[in-house]
mmCIF file of C-alpha atoms in Angstrom:
data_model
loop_
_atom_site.group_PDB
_atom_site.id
_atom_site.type_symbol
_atom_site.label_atom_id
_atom_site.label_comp_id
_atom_site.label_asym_id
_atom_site.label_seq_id
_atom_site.Cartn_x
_atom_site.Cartn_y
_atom_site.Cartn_z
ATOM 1 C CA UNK A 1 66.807 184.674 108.105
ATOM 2 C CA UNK A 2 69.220 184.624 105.564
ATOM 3 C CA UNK A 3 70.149 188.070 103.870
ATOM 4 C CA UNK A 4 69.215 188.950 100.324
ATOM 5 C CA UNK A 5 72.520 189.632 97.937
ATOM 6 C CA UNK A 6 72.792 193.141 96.491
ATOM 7 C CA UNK A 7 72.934 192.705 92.599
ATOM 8 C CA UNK A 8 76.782 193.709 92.718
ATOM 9 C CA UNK A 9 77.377 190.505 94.667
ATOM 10 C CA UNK A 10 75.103 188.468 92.365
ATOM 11 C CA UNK A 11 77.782 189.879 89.249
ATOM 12 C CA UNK A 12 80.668 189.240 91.565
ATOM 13 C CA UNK A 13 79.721 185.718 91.846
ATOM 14 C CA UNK A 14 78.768 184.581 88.352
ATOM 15 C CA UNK A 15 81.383 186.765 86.257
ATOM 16 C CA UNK A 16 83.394 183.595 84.747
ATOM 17 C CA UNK A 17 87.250 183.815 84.860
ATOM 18 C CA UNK A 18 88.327 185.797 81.553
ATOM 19 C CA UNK A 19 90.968 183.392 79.241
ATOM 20 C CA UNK A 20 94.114 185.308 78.652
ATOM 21 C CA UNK A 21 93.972 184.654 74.808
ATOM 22 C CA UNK A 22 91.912 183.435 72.527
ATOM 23 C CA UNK A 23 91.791 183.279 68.839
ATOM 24 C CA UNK A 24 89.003 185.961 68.784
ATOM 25 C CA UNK A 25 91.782 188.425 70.120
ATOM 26 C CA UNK A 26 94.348 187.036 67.487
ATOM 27 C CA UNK A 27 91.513 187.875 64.770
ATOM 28 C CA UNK A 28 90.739 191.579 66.208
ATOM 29 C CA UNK A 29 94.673 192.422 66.499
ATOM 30 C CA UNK A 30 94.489 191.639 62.614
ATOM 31 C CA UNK A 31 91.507 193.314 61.574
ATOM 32 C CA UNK A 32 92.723 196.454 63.750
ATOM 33 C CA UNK A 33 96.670 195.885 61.454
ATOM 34 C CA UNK A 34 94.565 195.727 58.693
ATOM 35 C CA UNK A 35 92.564 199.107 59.590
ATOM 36 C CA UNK A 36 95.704 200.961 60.538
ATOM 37 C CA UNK A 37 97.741 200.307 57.311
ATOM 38 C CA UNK A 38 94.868 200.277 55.074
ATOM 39 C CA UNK A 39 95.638 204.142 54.087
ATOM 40 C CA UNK A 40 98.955 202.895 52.904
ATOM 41 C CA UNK A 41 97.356 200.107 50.137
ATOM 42 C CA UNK A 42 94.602 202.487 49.327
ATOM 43 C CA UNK A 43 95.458 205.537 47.541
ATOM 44 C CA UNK A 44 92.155 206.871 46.084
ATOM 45 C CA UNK A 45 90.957 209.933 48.031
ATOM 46 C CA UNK A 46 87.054 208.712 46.923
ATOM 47 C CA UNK A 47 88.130 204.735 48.618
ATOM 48 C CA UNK A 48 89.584 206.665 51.342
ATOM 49 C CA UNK A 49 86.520 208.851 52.219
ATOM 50 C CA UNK A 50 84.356 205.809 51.805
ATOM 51 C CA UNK A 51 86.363 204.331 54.785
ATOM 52 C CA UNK A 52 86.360 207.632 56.643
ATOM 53 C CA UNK A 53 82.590 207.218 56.612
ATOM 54 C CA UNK A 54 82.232 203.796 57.435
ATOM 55 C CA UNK A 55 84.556 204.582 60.529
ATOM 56 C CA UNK A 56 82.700 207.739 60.988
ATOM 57 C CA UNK A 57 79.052 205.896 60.918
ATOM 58 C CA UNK A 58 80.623 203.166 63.089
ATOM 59 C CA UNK A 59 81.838 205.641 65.603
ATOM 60 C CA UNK A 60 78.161 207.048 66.202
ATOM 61 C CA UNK A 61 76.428 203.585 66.144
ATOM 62 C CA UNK A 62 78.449 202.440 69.279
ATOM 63 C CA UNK A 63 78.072 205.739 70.881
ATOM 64 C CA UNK A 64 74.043 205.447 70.519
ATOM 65 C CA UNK A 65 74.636 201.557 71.355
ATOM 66 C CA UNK A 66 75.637 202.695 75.075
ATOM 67 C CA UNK A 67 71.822 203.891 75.614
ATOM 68 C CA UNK A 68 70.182 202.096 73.120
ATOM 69 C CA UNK A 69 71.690 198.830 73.011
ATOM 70 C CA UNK A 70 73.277 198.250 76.780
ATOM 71 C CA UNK A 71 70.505 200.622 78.437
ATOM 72 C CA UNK A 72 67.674 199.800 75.915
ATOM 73 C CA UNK A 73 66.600 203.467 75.559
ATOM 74 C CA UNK A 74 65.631 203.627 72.299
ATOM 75 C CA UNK A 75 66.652 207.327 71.042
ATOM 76 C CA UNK A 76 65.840 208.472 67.603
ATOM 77 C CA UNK A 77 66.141 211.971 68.698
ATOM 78 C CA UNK A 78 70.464 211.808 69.429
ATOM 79 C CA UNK A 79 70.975 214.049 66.158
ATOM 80 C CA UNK A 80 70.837 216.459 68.597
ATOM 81 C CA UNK A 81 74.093 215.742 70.194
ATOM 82 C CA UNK A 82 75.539 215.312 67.201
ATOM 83 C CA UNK A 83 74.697 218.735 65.933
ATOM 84 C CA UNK A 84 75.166 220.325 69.766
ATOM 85 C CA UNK A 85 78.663 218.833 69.242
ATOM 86 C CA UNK A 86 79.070 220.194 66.069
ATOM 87 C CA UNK A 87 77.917 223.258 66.149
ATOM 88 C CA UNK A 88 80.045 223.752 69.662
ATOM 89 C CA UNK A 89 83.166 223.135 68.393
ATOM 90 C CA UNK A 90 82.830 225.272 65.416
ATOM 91 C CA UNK A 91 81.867 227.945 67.026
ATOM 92 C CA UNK A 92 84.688 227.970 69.614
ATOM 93 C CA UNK A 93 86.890 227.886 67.208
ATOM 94 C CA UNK A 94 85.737 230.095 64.157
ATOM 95 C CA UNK A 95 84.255 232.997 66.779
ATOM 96 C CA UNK A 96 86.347 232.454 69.546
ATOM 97 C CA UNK A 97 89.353 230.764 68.395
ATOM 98 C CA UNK A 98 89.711 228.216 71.193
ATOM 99 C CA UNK A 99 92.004 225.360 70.084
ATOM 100 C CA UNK A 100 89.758 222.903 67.491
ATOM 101 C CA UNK A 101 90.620 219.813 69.775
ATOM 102 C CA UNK A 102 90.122 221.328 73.208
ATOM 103 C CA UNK A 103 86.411 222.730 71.298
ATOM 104 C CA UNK A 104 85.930 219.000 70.080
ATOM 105 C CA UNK A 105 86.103 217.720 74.182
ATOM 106 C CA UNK A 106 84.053 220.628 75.335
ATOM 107 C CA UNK A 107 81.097 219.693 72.661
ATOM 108 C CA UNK A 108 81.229 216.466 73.883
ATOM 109 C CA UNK A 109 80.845 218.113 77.610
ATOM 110 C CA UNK A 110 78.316 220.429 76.427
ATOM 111 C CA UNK A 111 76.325 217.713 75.304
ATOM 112 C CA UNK A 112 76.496 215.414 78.149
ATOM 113 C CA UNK A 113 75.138 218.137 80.308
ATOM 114 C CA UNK A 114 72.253 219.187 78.094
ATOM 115 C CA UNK A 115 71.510 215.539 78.032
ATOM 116 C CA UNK A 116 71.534 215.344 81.890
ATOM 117 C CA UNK A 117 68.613 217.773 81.307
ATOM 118 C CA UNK A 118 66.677 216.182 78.798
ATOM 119 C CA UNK A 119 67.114 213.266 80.085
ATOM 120 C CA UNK A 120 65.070 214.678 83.617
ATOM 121 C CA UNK A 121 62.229 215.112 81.450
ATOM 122 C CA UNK A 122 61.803 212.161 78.912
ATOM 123 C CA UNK A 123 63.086 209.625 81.276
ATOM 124 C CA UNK A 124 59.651 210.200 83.459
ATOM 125 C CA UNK A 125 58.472 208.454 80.072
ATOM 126 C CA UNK A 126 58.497 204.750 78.680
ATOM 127 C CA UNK A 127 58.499 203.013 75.528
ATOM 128 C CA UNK A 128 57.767 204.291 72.399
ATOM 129 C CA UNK A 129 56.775 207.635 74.783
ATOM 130 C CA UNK A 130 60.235 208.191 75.205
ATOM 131 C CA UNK A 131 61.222 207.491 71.482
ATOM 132 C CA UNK A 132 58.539 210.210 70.575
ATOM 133 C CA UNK A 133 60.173 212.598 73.141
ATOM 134 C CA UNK A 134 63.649 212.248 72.002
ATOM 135 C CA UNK A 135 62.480 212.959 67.838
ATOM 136 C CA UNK A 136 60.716 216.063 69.560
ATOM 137 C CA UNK A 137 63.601 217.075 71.309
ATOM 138 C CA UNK A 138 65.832 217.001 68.199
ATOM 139 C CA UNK A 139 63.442 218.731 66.298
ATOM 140 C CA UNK A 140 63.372 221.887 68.913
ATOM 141 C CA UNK A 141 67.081 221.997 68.613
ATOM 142 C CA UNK A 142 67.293 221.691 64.711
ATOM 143 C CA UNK A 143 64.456 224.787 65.053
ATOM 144 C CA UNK A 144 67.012 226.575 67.629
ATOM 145 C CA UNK A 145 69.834 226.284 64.861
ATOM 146 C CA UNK A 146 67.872 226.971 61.796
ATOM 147 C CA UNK A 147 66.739 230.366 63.736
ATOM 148 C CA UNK A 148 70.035 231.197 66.066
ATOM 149 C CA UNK A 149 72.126 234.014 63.730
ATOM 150 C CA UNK A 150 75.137 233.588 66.124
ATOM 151 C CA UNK A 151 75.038 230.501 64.769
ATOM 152 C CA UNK A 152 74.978 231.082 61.308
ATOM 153 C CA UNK A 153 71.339 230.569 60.864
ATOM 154 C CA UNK A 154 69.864 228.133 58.171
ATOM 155 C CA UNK A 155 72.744 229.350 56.249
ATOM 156 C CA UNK A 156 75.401 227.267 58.185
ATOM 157 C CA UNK A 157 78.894 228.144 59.015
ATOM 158 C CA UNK A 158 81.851 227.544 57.497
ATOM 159 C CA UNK A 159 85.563 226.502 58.769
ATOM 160 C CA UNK A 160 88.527 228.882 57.803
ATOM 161 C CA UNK A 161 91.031 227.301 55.458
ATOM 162 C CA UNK A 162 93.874 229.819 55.571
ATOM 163 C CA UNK A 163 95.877 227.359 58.112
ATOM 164 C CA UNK A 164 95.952 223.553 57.371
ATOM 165 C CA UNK A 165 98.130 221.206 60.258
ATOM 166 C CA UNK A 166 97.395 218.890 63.854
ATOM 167 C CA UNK A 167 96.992 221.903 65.641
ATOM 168 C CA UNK A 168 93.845 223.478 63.845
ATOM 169 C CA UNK A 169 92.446 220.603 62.842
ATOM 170 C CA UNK A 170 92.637 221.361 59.129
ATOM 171 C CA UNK A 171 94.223 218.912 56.315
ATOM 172 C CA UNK A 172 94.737 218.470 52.904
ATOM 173 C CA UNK A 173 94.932 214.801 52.464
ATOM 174 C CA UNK A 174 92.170 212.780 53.588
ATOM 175 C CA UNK A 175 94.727 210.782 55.643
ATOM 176 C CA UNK A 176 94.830 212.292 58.499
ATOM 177 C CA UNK A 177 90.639 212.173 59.317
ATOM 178 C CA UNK A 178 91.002 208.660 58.577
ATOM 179 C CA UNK A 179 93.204 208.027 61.481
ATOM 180 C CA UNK A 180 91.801 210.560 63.403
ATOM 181 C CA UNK A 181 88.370 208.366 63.061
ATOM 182 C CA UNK A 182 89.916 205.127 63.827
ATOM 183 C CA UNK A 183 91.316 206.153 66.462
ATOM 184 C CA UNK A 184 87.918 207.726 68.173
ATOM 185 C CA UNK A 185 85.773 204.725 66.778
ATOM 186 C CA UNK A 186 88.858 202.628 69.020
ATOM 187 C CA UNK A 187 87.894 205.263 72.184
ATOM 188 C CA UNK A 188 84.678 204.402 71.709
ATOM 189 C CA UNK A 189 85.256 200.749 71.200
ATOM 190 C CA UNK A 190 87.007 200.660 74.597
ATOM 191 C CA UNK A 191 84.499 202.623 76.730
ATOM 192 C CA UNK A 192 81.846 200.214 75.779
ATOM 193 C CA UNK A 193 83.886 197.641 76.603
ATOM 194 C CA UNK A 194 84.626 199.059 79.650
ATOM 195 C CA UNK A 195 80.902 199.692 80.667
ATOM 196 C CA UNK A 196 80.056 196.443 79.388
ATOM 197 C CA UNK A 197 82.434 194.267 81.820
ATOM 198 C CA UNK A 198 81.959 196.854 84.868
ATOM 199 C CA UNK A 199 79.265 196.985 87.010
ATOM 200 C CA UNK A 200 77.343 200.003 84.914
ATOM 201 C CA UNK A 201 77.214 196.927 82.236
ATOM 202 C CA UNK A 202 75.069 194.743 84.609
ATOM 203 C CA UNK A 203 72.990 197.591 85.788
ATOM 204 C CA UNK A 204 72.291 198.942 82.405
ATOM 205 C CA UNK A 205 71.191 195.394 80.731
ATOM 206 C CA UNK A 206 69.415 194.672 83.912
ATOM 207 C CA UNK A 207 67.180 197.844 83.330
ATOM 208 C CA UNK A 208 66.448 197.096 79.495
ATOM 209 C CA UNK A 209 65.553 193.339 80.345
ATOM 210 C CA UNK A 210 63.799 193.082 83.897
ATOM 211 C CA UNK A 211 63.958 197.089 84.869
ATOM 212 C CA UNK A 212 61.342 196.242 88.002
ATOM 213 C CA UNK A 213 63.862 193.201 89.113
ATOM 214 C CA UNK A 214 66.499 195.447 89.396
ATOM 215 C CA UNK A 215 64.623 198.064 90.858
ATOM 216 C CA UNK A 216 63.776 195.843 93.713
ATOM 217 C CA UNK A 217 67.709 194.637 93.905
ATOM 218 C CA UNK A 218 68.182 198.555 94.463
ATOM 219 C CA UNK A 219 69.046 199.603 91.065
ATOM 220 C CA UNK A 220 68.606 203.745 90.644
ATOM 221 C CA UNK A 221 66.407 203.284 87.326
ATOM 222 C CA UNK A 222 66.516 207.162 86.644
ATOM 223 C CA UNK A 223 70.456 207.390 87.439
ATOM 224 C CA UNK A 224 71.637 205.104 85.555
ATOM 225 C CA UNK A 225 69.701 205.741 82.383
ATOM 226 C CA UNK A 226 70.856 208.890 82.838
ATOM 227 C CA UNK A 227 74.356 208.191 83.045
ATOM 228 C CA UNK A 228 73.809 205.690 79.837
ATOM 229 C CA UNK A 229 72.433 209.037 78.766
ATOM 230 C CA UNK A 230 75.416 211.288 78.967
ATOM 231 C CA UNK A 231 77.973 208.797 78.029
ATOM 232 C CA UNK A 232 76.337 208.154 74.852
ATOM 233 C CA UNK A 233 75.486 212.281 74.396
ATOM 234 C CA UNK A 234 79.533 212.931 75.426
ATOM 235 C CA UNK A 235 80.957 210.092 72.467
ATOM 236 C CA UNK A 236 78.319 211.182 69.659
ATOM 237 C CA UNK A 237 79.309 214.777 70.572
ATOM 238 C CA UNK A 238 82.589 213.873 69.259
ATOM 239 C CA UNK A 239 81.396 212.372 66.149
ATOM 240 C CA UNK A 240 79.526 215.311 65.145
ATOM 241 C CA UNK A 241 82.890 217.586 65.858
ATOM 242 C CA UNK A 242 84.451 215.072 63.944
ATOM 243 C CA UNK A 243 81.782 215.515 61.670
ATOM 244 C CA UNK A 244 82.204 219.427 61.174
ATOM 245 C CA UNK A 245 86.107 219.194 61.037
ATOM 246 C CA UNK A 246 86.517 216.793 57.810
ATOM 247 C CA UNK A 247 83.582 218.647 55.968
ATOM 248 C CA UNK A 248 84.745 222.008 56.877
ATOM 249 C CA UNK A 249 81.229 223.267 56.347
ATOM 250 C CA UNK A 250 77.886 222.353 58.410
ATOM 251 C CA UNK A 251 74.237 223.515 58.826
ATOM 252 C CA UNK A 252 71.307 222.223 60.544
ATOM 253 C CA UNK A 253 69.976 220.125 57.905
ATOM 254 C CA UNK A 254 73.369 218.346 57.575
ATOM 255 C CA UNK A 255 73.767 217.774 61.540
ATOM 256 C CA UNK A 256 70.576 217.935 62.897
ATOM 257 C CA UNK A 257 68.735 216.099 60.423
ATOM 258 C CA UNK A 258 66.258 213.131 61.795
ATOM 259 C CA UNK A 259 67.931 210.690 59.252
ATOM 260 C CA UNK A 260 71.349 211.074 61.293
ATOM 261 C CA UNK A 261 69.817 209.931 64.161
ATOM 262 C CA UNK A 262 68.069 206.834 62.136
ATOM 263 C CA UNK A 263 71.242 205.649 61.027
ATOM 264 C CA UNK A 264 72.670 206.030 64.397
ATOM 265 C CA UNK A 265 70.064 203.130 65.548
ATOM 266 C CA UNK A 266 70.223 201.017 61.966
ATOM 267 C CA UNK A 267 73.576 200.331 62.506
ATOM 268 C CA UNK A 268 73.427 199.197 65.764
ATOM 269 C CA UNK A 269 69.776 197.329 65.009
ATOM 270 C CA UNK A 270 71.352 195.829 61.795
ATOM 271 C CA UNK A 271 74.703 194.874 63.234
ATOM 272 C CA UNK A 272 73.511 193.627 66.666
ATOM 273 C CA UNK A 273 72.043 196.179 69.797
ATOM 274 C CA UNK A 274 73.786 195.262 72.487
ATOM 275 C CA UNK A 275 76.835 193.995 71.101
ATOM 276 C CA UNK A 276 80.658 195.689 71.145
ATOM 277 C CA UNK A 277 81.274 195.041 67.268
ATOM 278 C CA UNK A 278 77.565 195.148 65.952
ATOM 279 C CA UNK A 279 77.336 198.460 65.330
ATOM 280 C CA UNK A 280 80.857 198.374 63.324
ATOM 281 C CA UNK A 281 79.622 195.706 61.203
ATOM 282 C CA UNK A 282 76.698 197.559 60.895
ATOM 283 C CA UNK A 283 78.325 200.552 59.573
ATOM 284 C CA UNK A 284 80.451 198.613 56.735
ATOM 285 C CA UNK A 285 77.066 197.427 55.549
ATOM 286 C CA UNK A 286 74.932 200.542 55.402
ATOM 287 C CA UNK A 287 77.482 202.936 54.295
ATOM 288 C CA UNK A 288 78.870 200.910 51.633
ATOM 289 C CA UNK A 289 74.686 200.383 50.364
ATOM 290 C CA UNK A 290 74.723 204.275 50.807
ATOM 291 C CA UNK A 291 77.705 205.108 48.616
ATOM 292 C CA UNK A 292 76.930 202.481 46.080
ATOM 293 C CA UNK A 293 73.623 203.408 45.457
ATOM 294 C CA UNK A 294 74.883 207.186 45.076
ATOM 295 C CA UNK A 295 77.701 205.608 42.528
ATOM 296 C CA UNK A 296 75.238 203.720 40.574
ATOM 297 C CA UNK A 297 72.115 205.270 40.325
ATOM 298 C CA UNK A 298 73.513 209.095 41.039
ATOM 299 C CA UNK A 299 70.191 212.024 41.234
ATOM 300 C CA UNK A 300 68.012 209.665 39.274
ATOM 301 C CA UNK A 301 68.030 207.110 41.628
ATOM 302 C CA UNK A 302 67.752 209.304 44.872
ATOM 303 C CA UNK A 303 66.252 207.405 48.015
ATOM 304 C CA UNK A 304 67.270 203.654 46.624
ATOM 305 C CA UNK A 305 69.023 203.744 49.637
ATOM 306 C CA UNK A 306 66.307 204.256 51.847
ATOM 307 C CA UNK A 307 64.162 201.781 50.522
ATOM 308 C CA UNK A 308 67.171 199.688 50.498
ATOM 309 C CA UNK A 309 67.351 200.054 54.287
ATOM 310 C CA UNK A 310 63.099 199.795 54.840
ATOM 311 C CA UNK A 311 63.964 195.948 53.422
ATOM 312 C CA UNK A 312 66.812 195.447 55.336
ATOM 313 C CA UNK A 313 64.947 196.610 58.678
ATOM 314 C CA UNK A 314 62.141 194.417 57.223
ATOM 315 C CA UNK A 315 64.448 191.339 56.612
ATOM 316 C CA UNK A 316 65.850 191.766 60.549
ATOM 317 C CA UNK A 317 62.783 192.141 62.461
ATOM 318 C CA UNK A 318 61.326 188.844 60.908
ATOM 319 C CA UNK A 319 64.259 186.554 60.831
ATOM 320 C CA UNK A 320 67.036 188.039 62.414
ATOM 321 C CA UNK A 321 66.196 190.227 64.856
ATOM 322 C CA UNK A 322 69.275 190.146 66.566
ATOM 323 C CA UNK A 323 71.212 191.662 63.633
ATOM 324 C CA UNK A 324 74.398 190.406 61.582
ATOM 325 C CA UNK A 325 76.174 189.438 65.265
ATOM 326 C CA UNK A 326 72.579 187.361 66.758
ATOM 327 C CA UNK A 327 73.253 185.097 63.463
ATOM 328 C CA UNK A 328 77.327 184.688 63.363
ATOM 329 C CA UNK A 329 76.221 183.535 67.336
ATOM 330 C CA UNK A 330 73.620 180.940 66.487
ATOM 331 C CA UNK A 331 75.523 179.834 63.418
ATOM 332 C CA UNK A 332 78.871 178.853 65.139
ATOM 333 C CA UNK A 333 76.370 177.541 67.977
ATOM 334 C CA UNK A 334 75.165 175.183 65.761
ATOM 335 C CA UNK A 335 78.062 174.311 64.114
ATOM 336 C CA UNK A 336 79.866 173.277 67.547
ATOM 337 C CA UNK A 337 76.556 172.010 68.182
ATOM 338 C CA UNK A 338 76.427 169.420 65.309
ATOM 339 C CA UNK A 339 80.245 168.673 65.863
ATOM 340 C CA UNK A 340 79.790 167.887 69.566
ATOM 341 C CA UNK A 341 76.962 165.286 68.446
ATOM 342 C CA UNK A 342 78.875 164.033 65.818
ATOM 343 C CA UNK A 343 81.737 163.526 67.862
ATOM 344 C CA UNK A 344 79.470 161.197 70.678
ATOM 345 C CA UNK A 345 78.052 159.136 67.623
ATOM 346 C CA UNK A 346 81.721 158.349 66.391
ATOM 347 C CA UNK A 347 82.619 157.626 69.953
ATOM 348 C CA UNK A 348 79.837 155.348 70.840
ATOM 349 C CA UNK A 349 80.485 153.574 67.187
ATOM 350 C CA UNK A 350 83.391 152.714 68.452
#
């Protein structure tokens, strides 16, 4: 009787050789040349914030990716991370005065391990049961904040500005955060990639597509969504310390509100769940819809955005629904399609 292979040795032996280079890497080396001098062709403060935020918004939609893109966990509830990491790191440093970027790592930490414990509880749930659980969640927390006086209360708390420098975190120029979010979207970047050519890759799109194959294959269900879990909860930690760094100034309705946490998803949803570069793509698209409604319509035209993003969610789910990426795929697919058949017709005409 021949014995079954473990789902490790099934990856081992259909993982194709990876080509050394390929114009796709020649492309991303320029886009990131392009990102990293950008600051230096761009000498608006208001252009520069724009990009902060796009990075910013990217930066959270790959972190939320990891569980709701690789994993397919849909969270709307992972505000809560963001403001845990938030509200961590400026406390340790405006109470305590621990060192901004040690504060920034432990929010992340902080988070991870509350989400270890959340994740006990909603994970015993599926589907849109989950989804509902997570919004719940983050709306407990935001109700924590609002009420907690340590932590400023609904009133918020606010950075001191008497130093400015690398080592408190503090800057004048918007320079600076702009690197400072490159550089943790490019963290983030790499520990997706990272999960999605390891074996946690396999195991977590195994569970979102046939979750009671790879149960049977010996796939810990509840482990591994929980790991998805609290590496997503660690990376949007960061986002939110980020976050409460460059503003200088947060409260729960500005860290813990439910529309951080939709975003989160639309960028990945828009941009392509599942996909390393999705969510960025994602980001350019919704930010830049964001800050140009605000620039064109100002308080009179308050929530175009969101109904901007109700048609865009529309537009996806009916023809696209596997975002900006799903169609760049199926175009060039068809494109090398039509030349391949092309190509046989001249060769058979001659």
């Amino acid at each position: 009787m021949s014995k079954i292979p473990t789902i490790s040795q099934s990856i081992e032996a259909n993982v194709a050789p990876v080509k050394a280079f390929t114009p796709v890497h020649v492309g991303l080396l320029a886009l990131l040349a392009i990102a990293a001098l950008l600051p230096w062709f761009v000498d608006s403060p208001s252009h520069q914030n724009v990009a902060i935020l796009i990075l910013m918004a990217a930066q959270m939609g790959v972190a939320w990716n990891i569980v709701g893109g690789y994993a397919g966990q849909v969270s709307l509830g992972h505000v809560a991370f963001y403001g845990i990491g938030a509200y961590t790191s400026t406390m340790l440093f405006t109470l305590l005065g621990v060192n901004p970027w040690l504060a920034m790592l432990a929010g992340g930490v902080v988070a991870a391990v509350i989400s270890l414990a959340i994740g006990w509880s909603c994970f015993r749930l599926k589907g849109h049961y989950f989804t509902m659980a997570t919004i719940a969640v983050a709306e407990i927390v935001q109700i924590i904040f609002t009420n907690w006086e340590y932590a400023g209360a609904a009133v918020g708390l606010t950075m001191p500005m008497d130093q400015q420098g690398w080592g408190v975190f503090i800057f004048a120029s918007k320079v600076p955060y702009y690197y400072i979010a490159l550089g943790l979207l490019l963290v983030t970047l790499a520990a997706n990639y990272a999960i999605e050519k390891s074996y946690l890759g396999y195991y977590f799109r195994a569970i979102k597509d046939e979750p009671d194959a790879a149960r049977s294959l010996g796939v810990n269900l509840s482990t591994y969504k929980q790991v998805a879990f609290a590496v997503s909860s660690f990376f949007t930690a960061l986002g939110g310390s980020l976050y409460a760094q460059k503003e200088l100034y947060i409260d729960p309705a500005s860290v813990l509100g439910t529309g951080v946490s939709i975003k989160m998803a639309l960028v990945s949803i828009l941009g392509g769940i599942g996909t390393l570069f999705g969510p960025v793509i994602g980001a350019g698209v919704l930010t830049l819809i964001d800050e140009g409604t605000r620039v064109l319509f100002g308080g009179s035209g308050r929530g175009t955005d969101l109904i901007i993003y109700a048609a865009l969610i529309i537009v996806i789910a009916v023809y696209y629904p596997t975002g900006v990426m799903g169609w760049f795929k199926s175009f060039f697919a068809r494109r090398n399609a039509l030349k391949s058949q092309q190509a046989s017709q001249h060769a058979k005409g001659e």
